[in-house]
Tab-separated table of C-alpha atoms in Angstrom:
chain	number	residue	atom	x	y	z
D	10	MET	CA	132.108	-21.116	182.042
D	11	LEU	CA	128.425	-21.167	182.978
D	12	VAL	CA	127.525	-23.218	179.895
D	13	ARG	CA	130.408	-25.644	180.436
D	14	GLN	CA	129.308	-26.191	184.049
D	15	ALA	CA	125.700	-26.822	182.978
D	16	ILE	CA	126.884	-29.371	180.406
D	17	LYS	CA	129.047	-31.084	183.030
D	18	ASP	CA	126.158	-31.097	185.522
D	19	ALA	CA	123.884	-32.657	182.886
D	20	GLY	CA	126.412	-35.447	182.333
D	21	VAL	CA	126.331	-34.920	178.587
D	22	THR	CA	129.213	-36.118	176.451
D	23	VAL	CA	129.927	-36.067	172.740
D	24	ASP	CA	132.185	-38.671	171.172
D	25	GLN	CA	134.963	-37.592	168.829
D	26	SER	CA	133.239	-39.653	166.121
D	27	GLU	CA	130.196	-37.346	166.369
D	28	VAL	CA	132.416	-34.288	166.009
D	29	ASP	CA	134.264	-35.883	163.082
D	30	ALA	CA	131.004	-36.738	161.305
D	31	GLU	CA	129.746	-33.160	161.646
D	32	LEU	CA	133.094	-31.765	160.510
D	33	THR	CA	133.070	-34.039	157.455
D	34	SER	CA	129.533	-32.938	156.633
D	35	LEU	CA	130.586	-29.297	156.962
D	36	GLU	CA	133.630	-29.850	154.741
D	37	ASP	CA	131.514	-31.591	152.093
D	38	SER	CA	129.021	-28.732	152.119
D	39	ILE	CA	131.787	-26.155	151.736
D	40	LYS	CA	133.466	-28.152	148.944
D	41	ALA	CA	130.129	-28.342	147.106
D	42	GLN	CA	130.223	-24.535	147.046
D	43	GLY	CA	133.711	-24.614	145.529
D	44	GLN	CA	135.489	-23.535	148.692
D	45	ASP	CA	137.905	-25.041	151.185
D	46	LEU	CA	137.331	-25.306	154.945
D	47	ASP	CA	140.917	-24.513	155.879
D	48	THR	CA	140.869	-21.348	153.750
D	49	LEU	CA	137.617	-20.218	155.350
D	50	LEU	CA	138.951	-20.953	158.827
D	51	LEU	CA	142.093	-18.961	158.092
D	52	ALA	CA	139.972	-16.013	156.926
D	53	GLN	CA	138.080	-16.186	160.240
D	54	ASN	CA	141.333	-16.492	162.203
D	55	MET	CA	140.228	-19.932	163.412
D	56	THR	CA	141.871	-23.335	163.583
D	57	ARG	CA	140.435	-26.802	163.070
D	58	LYS	CA	140.570	-27.216	166.843
D	59	ASP	CA	138.431	-24.074	167.228
D	60	ILE	CA	135.763	-25.403	164.859
D	61	GLU	CA	135.879	-28.841	166.501
D	62	ASP	CA	135.360	-27.195	169.910
D	63	GLN	CA	132.387	-25.241	168.532
D	64	ILE	CA	130.895	-28.397	167.014
D	65	ARG	CA	131.358	-30.296	170.299
D	66	LEU	CA	129.703	-27.501	172.298
D	67	SER	CA	126.816	-27.313	169.849
D	68	LYS	CA	126.294	-31.088	169.977
D	69	GLU	CA	126.412	-31.090	173.782
D	70	ILE	CA	123.757	-28.380	173.964
D	71	GLU	CA	121.636	-30.249	171.390
D	72	LYS	CA	121.736	-33.332	173.602
D	73	ILE	CA	120.604	-31.335	176.619
D	74	LEU	CA	117.717	-29.861	174.624
D	75	ALA	CA	116.860	-33.034	172.665
D	76	ASP	CA	113.393	-33.437	174.193
D	77	LYS	CA	112.403	-29.996	172.866
D	78	LEU	CA	113.477	-30.645	169.271
D	79	ASP	CA	110.946	-33.211	168.082
D	80	VAL	CA	109.096	-32.149	164.942
D	81	THR	CA	105.681	-33.712	164.411
D	82	ASP	CA	104.188	-34.804	161.105
D	83	GLN	CA	101.469	-32.203	161.667
D	84	GLU	CA	104.033	-29.405	161.992
D	85	VAL	CA	105.666	-30.519	158.739
D	86	ALA	CA	102.300	-30.679	156.962
D	87	ASP	CA	101.293	-27.244	158.277
D	88	TYR	CA	104.578	-25.718	157.138
D	89	PHE	CA	104.214	-27.306	153.713
D	90	GLU	CA	100.676	-25.963	153.296
D	91	LYS	CA	101.686	-22.443	154.344
D	92	ASN	CA	104.669	-22.412	151.989
D	93	LYS	CA	103.422	-24.553	149.108
D	94	ALA	CA	103.197	-21.607	146.695
D	95	SER	CA	106.888	-20.782	147.093
D	96	LEU	CA	107.931	-24.419	146.605
D	97	GLY	CA	106.555	-24.727	143.083
D	98	THR	CA	103.467	-26.192	141.473
D	99	ASP	CA	104.882	-29.722	141.312
D	100	ALA	CA	105.913	-29.732	144.969
D	101	THR	CA	104.735	-32.595	147.138
D	102	LEU	CA	105.093	-33.064	150.863
D	103	GLU	CA	107.175	-36.177	150.246
D	104	MET	CA	109.670	-34.176	148.162
D	105	TYR	CA	110.269	-31.652	150.922
D	106	ASP	CA	109.564	-33.622	154.101
D	107	SER	CA	113.170	-34.032	155.268
D	108	GLN	CA	114.137	-30.446	154.386
D	109	ILE	CA	111.104	-29.021	156.179
D	110	ARG	CA	111.663	-31.291	159.177
D	111	GLU	CA	115.298	-30.170	159.484
D	112	GLN	CA	114.391	-26.497	159.086
D	113	LEU	CA	111.730	-26.746	161.794
D	114	ARG	CA	114.154	-28.655	164.033
D	115	GLN	CA	116.768	-25.921	163.604
D	116	GLN	CA	114.180	-23.261	164.453
D	117	LYS	CA	113.217	-25.163	167.601
D	118	LEU	CA	116.881	-25.606	168.503
D	119	SER	CA	117.555	-21.890	168.140
D	120	THR	CA	114.570	-20.981	170.312
D	121	ALA	CA	115.385	-23.650	172.919
D	122	GLN	CA	119.039	-22.536	173.086
D	123	GLN	CA	118.047	-18.931	173.701
D	124	GLU	CA	115.608	-19.954	176.442
D	125	TRP	CA	118.141	-22.337	177.999
D	126	LEU	CA	120.899	-19.709	178.050
D	127	SER	CA	118.520	-17.131	179.481
D	128	ASP	CA	117.476	-19.559	182.231
D	129	LEU	CA	121.116	-20.362	183.003
D	130	GLN	CA	121.936	-16.691	183.405
D	131	LYS	CA	118.813	-15.975	185.429
D	132	ASN	CA	119.423	-18.870	187.822
D	133	ALA	CA	123.194	-18.500	188.075
D	134	SER	CA	124.762	-17.788	191.393
D	135	ILE	CA	127.558	-15.414	190.501
D	136	LYS	CA	129.863	-14.098	193.170
D	137	TYR	CA	131.734	-10.877	192.650
D	138	TYR	CA	134.904	-10.194	194.560
D	139	ARG	CA	136.185	-6.713	195.111
D	140	PHE	CA	139.877	-6.169	195.358
D	141	ALA	CA	140.862	-3.770	198.078
D	142	PRO	CA	144.442	-2.579	197.766
D	143	SER	CA	146.576	-2.890	200.837
D	144	SER	CA	146.915	0.332	202.804
D	145	THR	CA	150.521	-0.493	203.625
D	146	SER	CA	151.831	-0.319	200.098
D	147	ALA	CA	155.253	1.271	199.723
D	148	TYR	CA	156.096	3.884	197.097
């Protein structure tokens, strides 16, 4: 509820076409591994609507945090230099640029989401109501 309200307050929306594109990408990735999305969803006791709702929520949060997700060329170059040995002797920055950029973006997104959620909780005004049973109850 808190997250939904923050998204509403931010005026962020995600078109169905964005959800569909992400769902198609997910399905393609799963098919490439020789599996089927519907089978995996069934195993997780989820429906397509559930996964679409999760994708929409994720995209909405990404839009809110977009200004924190930029990855610079320097960050990509630094990552490449630190990890060059594990990428192979023939590895070039150009070969891995998009993969590194996406990995760094996902790391930033994860960190930003945690900070954002923590801030939401910290700044939330939550009211608790205590139910007091009526003293005139009949037995």
